[in-house]
GROMACS .gro file of C-alpha atoms in nm:
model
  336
    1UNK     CA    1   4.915  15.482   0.479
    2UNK     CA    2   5.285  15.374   0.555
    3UNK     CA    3   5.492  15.465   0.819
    4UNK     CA    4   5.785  15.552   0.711
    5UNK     CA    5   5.922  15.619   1.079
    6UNK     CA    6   6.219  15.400   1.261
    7UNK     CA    7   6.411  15.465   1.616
    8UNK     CA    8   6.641  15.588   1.592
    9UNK     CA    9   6.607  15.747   1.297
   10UNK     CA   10   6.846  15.659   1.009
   11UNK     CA   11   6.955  15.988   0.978
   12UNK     CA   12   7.079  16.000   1.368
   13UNK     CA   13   7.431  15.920   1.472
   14UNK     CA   14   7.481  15.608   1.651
   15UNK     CA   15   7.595  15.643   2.038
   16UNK     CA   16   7.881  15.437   2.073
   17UNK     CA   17   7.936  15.241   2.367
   18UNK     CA   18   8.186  15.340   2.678
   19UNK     CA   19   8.530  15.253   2.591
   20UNK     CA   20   8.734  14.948   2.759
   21UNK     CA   21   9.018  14.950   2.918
   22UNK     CA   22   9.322  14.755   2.755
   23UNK     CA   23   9.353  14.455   2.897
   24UNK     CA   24   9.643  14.435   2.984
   25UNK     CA   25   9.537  14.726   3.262
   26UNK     CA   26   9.263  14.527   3.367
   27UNK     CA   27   9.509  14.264   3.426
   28UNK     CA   28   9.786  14.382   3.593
   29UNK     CA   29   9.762  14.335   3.998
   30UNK     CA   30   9.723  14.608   4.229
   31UNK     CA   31  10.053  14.811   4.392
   32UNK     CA   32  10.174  14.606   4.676
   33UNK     CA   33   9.902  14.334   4.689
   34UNK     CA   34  10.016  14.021   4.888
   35UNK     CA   35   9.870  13.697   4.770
   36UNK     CA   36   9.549  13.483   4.936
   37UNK     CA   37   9.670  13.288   5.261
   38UNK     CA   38   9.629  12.916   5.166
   39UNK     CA   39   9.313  12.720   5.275
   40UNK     CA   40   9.284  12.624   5.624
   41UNK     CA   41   9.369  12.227   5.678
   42UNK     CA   42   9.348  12.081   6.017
   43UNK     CA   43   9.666  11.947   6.171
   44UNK     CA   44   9.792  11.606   6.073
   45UNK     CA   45   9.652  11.345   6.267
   46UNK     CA   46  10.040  11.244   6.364
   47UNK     CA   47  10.058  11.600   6.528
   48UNK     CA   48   9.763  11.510   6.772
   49UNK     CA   49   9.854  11.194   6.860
   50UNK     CA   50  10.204  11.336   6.933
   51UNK     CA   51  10.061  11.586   7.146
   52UNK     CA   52   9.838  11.338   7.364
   53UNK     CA   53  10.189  11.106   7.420
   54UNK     CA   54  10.274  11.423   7.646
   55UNK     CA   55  10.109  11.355   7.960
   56UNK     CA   56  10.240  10.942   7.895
   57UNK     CA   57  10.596  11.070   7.893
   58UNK     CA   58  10.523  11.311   8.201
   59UNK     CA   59  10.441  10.963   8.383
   60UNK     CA   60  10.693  10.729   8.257
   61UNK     CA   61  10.926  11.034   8.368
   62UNK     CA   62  10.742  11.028   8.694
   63UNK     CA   63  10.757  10.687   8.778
   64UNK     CA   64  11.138  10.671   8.706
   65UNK     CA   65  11.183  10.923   9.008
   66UNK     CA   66  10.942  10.743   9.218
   67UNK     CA   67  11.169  10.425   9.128
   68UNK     CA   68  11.454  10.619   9.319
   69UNK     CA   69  11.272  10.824   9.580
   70UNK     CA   70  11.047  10.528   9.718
   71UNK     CA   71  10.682  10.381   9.769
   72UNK     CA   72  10.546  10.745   9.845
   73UNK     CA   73  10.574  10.884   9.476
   74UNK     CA   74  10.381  10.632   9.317
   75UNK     CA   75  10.032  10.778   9.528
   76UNK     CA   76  10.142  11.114   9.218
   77UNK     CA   77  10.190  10.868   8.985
   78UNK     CA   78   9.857  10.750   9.039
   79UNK     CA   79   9.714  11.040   9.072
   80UNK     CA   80   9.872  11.164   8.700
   81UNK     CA   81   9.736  10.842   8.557
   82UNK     CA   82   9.402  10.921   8.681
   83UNK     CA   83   9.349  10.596   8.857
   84UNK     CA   84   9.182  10.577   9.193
   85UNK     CA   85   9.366  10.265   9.318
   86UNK     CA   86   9.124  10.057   9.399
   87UNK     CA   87   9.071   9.825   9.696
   88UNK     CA   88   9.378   9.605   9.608
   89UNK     CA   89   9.596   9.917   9.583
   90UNK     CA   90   9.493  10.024   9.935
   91UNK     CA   91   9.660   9.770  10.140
   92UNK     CA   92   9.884   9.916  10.391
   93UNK     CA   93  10.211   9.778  10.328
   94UNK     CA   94  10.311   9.454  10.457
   95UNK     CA   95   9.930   9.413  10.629
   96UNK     CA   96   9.592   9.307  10.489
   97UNK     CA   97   9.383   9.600  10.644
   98UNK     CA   98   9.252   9.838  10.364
   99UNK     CA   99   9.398  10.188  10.399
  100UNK     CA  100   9.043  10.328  10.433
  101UNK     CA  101   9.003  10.104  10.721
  102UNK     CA  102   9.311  10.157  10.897
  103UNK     CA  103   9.291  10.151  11.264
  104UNK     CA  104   8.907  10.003  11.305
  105UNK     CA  105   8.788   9.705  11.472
  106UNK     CA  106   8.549   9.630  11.147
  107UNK     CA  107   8.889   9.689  10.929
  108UNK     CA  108   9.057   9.432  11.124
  109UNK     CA  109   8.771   9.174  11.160
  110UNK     CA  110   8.668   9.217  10.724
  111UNK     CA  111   9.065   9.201  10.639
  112UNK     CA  112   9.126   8.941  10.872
  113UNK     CA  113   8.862   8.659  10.994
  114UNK     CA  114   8.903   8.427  10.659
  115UNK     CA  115   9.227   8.379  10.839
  116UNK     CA  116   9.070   8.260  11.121
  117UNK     CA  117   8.949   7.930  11.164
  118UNK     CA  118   8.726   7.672  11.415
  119UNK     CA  119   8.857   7.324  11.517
  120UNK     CA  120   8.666   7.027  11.657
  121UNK     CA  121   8.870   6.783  11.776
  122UNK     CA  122   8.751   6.418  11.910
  123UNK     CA  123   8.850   6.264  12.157
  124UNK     CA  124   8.756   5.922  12.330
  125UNK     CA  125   8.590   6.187  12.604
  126UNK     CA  126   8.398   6.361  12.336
  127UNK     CA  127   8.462   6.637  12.144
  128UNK     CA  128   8.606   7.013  12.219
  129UNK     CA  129   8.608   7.337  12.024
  130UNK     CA  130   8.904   7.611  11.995
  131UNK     CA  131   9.024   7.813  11.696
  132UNK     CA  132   9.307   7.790  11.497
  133UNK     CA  133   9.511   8.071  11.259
  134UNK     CA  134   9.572   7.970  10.861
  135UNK     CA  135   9.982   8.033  10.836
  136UNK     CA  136   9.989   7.905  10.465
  137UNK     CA  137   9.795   7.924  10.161
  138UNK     CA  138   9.770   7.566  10.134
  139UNK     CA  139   9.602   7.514  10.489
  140UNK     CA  140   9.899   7.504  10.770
  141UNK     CA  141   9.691   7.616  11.099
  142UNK     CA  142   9.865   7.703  11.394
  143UNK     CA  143   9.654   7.652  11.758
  144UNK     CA  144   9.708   7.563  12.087
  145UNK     CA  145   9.869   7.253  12.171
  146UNK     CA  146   9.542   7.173  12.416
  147UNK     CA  147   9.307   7.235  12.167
  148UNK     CA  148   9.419   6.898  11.966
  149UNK     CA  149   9.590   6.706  12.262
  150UNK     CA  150   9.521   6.300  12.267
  151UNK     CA  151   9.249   6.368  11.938
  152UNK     CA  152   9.189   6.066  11.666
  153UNK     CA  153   9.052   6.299  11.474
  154UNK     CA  154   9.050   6.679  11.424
  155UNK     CA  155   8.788   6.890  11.159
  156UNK     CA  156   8.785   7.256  11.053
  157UNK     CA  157   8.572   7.474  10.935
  158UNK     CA  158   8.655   7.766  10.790
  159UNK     CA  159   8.462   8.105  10.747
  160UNK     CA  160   8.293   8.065  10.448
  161UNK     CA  161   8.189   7.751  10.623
  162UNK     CA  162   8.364   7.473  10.406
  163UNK     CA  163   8.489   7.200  10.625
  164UNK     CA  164   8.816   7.026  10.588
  165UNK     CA  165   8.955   6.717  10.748
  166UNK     CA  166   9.273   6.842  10.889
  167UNK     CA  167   9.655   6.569  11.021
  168UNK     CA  168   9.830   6.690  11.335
  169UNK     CA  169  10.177   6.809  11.179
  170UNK     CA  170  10.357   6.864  11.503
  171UNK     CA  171  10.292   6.943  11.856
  172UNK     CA  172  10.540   7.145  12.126
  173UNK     CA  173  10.333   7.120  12.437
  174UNK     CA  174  10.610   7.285  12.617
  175UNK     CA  175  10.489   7.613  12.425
  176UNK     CA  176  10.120   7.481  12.414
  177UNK     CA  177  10.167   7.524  12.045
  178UNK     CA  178  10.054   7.241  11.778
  179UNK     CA  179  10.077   7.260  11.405
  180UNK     CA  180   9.754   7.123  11.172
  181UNK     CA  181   9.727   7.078  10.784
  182UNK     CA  182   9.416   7.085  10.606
  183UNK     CA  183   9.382   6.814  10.339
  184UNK     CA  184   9.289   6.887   9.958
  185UNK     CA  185   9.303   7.285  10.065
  186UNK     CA  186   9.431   7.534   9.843
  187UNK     CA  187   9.418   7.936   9.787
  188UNK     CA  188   9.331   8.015  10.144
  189UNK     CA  189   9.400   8.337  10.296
  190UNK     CA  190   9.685   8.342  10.523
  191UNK     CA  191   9.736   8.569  10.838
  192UNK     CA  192  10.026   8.846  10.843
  193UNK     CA  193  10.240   8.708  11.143
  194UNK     CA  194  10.344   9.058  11.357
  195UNK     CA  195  10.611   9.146  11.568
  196UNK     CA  196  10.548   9.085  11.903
  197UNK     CA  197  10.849   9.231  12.067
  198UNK     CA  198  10.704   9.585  11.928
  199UNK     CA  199  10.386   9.527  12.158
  200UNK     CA  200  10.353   9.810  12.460
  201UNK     CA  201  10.047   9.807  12.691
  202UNK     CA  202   9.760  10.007  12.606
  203UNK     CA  203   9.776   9.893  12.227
  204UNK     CA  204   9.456   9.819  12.126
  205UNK     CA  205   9.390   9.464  11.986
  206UNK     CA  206   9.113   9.273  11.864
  207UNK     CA  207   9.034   8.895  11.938
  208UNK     CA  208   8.877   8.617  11.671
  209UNK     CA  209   8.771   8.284  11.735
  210UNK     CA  210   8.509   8.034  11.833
  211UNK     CA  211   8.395   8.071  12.163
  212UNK     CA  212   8.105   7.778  12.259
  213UNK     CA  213   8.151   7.710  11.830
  214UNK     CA  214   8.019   8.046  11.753
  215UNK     CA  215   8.269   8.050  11.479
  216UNK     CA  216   8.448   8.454  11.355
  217UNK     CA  217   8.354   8.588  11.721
  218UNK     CA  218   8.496   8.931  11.708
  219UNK     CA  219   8.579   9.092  12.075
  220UNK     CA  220   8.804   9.420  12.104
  221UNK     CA  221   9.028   9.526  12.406
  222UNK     CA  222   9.410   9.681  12.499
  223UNK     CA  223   9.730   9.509  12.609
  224UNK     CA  224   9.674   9.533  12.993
  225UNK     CA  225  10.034   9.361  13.072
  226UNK     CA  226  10.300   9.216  12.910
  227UNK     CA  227  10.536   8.927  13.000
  228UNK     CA  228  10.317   8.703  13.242
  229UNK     CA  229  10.411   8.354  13.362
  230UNK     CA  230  10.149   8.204  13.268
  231UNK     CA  231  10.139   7.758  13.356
  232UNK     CA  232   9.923   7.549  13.141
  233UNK     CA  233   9.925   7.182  13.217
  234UNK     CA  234  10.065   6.933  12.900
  235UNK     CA  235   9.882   6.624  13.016
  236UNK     CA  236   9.626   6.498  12.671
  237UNK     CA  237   9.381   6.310  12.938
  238UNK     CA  238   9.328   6.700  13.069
  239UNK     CA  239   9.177   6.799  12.707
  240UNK     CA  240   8.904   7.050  12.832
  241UNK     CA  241   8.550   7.039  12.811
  242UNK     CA  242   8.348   7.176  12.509
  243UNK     CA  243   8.188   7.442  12.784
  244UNK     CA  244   8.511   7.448  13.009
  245UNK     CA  245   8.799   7.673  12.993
  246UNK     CA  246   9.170   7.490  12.993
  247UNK     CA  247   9.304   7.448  13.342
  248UNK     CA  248   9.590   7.704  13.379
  249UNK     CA  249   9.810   7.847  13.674
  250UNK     CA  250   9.888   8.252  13.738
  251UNK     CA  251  10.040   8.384  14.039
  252UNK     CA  252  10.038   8.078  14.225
  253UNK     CA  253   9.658   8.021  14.176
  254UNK     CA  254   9.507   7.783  13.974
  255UNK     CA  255   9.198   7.876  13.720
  256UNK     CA  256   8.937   7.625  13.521
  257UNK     CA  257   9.059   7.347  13.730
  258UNK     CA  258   9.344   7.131  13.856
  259UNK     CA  259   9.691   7.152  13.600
  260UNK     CA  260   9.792   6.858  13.733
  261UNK     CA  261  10.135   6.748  13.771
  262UNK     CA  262  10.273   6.786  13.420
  263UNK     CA  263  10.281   7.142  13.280
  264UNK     CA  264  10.480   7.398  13.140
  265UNK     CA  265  10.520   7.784  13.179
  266UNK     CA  266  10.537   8.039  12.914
  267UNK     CA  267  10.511   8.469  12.945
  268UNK     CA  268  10.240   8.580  12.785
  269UNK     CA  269  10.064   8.900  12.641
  270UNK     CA  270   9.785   8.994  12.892
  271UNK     CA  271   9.439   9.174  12.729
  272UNK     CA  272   9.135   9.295  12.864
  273UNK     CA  273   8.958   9.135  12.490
  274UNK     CA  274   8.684   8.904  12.613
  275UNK     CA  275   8.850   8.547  12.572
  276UNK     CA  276   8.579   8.277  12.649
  277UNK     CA  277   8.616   7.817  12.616
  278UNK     CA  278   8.656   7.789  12.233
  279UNK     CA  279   8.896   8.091  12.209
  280UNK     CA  280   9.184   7.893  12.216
  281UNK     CA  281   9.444   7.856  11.964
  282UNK     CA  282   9.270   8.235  11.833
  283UNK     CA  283   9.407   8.515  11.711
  284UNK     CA  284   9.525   8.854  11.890
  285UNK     CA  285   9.572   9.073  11.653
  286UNK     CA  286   9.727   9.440  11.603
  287UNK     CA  287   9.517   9.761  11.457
  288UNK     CA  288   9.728   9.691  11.108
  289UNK     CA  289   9.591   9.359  11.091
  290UNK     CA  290   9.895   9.205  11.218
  291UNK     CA  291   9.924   8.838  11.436
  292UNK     CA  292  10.096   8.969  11.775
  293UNK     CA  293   9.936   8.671  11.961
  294UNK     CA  294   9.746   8.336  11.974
  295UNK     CA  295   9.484   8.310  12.240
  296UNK     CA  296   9.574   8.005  12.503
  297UNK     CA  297   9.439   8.091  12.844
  298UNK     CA  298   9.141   8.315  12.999
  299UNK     CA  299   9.024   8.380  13.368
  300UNK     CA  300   8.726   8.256  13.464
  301UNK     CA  301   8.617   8.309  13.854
  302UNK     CA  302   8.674   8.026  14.115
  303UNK     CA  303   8.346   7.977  14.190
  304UNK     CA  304   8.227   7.962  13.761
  305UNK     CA  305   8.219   7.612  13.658
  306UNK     CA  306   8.086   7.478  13.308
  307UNK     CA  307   7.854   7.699  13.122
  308UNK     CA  308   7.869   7.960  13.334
  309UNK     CA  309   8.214   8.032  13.355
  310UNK     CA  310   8.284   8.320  13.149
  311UNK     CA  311   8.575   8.603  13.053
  312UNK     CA  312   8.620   8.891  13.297
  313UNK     CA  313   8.842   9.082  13.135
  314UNK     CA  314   9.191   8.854  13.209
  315UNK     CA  315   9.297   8.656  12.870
  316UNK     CA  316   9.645   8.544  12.764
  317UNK     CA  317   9.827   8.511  12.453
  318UNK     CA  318  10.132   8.335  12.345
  319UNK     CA  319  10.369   8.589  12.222
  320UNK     CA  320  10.339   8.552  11.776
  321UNK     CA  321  10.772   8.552  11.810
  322UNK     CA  322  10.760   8.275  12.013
  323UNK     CA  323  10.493   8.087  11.707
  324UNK     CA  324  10.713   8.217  11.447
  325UNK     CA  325  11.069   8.064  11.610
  326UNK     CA  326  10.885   7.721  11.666
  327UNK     CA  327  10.708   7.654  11.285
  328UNK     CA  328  11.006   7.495  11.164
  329UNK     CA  329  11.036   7.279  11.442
  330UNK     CA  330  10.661   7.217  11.416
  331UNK     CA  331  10.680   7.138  11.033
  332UNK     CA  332  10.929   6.846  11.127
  333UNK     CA  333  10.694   6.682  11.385
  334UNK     CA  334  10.807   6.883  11.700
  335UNK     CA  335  10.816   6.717  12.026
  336UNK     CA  336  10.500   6.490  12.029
   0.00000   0.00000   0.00000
């Protein structure tokens, strides 16, 4: 049997499908419609970099005003840079004692003992010990005219503990002040030479030097008096003993034996630092780090003699203005 049957059926009317809109209709964009917004790009890369110029320009302006205002802008213009400074950048001006430091015995004895120096000076007697201060960079040492009197020859050693053979320069023993050179030295550190007239007692100080060749001996004290006659004697056969103290005169008393009959008087800056034989031709120096004085003279009691003499609280200085007026005159030979 056949089926004759089909869906739909032929005889059915076809559904016709839902009519399109014109196209132009579906086209055409709606009332008021605003286009897309563009892609987002990132900013050029010219735009950052001009932005991060900014805080450069803020500091260039900066340091032009501290240019005009003085020293005590650039600490902001640091600050704006970001830097901390370092150790180099906190030197208080026109010392060598870091800012950090300021004011402490340890500040003064780090910043300033490479400056300080031990001499050993023979003699046909034997040999004695004092101290000596580095003045320039390529090894002028200033000490005490006593400390090098009548020597054939004179060695240093510095605090690193290289040794150098050093030539007398120049001698004034009328100021008990002598001038050394190292030979072959270079790049040392020199002391900052002070201002002595700005001294007032009860300034604290600090002493360096060699007593009995313990070479960088750090002591600590005040200016107990200012402007004392102090009488040293200028003979060279009265070169003191390693262990004795150099024969000197105050108040019509003599100290660490007989002056003798050729001497000379200076005034002098009086401290309580401990000053003990091999402090001589030393450095007194100022809470900034600052040369006010070089050691020359101690106390010692009547009855101390030789290894038992020791400081008691009276040391001497020779004012740094009177070292400072003399160098020249030193440099040329001086009155040897």
């Amino acid at each position: 049997m056949t089926d004759d049957y089909t869906y739909p059926p032929q005889n059915q009317p076809q559904a016709q499908p839902y009519p399109q809109p014109p196209q132009a209709y579906a086209q055409a964009p709606a009332p008021h419609a605003y286009p897309p917004p563009p892609p987002f790009a990132p900013a050029p890369e010219h735009g950052r970099r001009a932005r991060a110029k900014r805080p450069v320009a803020l500091i260039a302006a900066v340091a032009i005003v501290a240019a005009a205002i003085g020293g005590g802008a650039s600490v902001l213009l640091e600050r704006l840079a970001g830097g901390d400074g370092g150790s180099s950048g906190n030197a208080v001006n026109g010392t060598t004692v870091a800012q950090s430091s300021k004011g402490t015995v340890a500040g003064v004895a780090q910043a300033v003992s490479p400056s300080i120096v031990e001499i050993a000076a023979s003699t046909g007697a034997g040999q004695s010990t004092g101290s000596g201060v580095i003045v320039t960079s390529d090894g002028e040492i200033v000490t005490n005219n006593h400390v090098i009197a009548g020597a054939d020859a004179v060695k240093v050693r510095l605090s690193d503990g290289k040794t150098y053979t050093a030539d007398v320069v120049g001698t004034d023993p009328d100021k008990d002040l002598a001038l050394i050179k190292l030979q072959g030295a270079k790049g040392l550190k020199a002391a900052a030479l002070g201002d002595s007239s700005k001294v007032k007692v009860g300034d604290e100080v600090v002493a360096i030097g060699s007593p009995e060749g313990l070479t960088g001996t750090v002591t600590s004290g005040i200016v107990s008096a200012l402007d004392r006659d102090v009488t040293v004697a200028k003979d060279e056969e009265r070169q003191q003993s390693p262990r004795e103290g150099w024969p000197f005169e105050f108040g019509g008393q003599q100290f660490n034996g007989d002056t003798g009959e050729s001497k000379t008087t200076y005034k002098a800056i009086q401290t309580d630092a401990s000053l003990n034989p091999g402090n001589s031709g030393g450095a007194l120096i100022n809470m900034n780090g600052e040369i006010i004085g070089i050691n020359s003279a101690m106390y010692s009691p009547s009855s101390a003699t030789g290894s038992t003499a020791g400081s008691v609280g009276l040391g001497f200085a020779i004012p740094v203005d009177t070292v400072k007026a003399d160098l020249d005159d030193l440099r040329s030979g001086g009155d040897s």
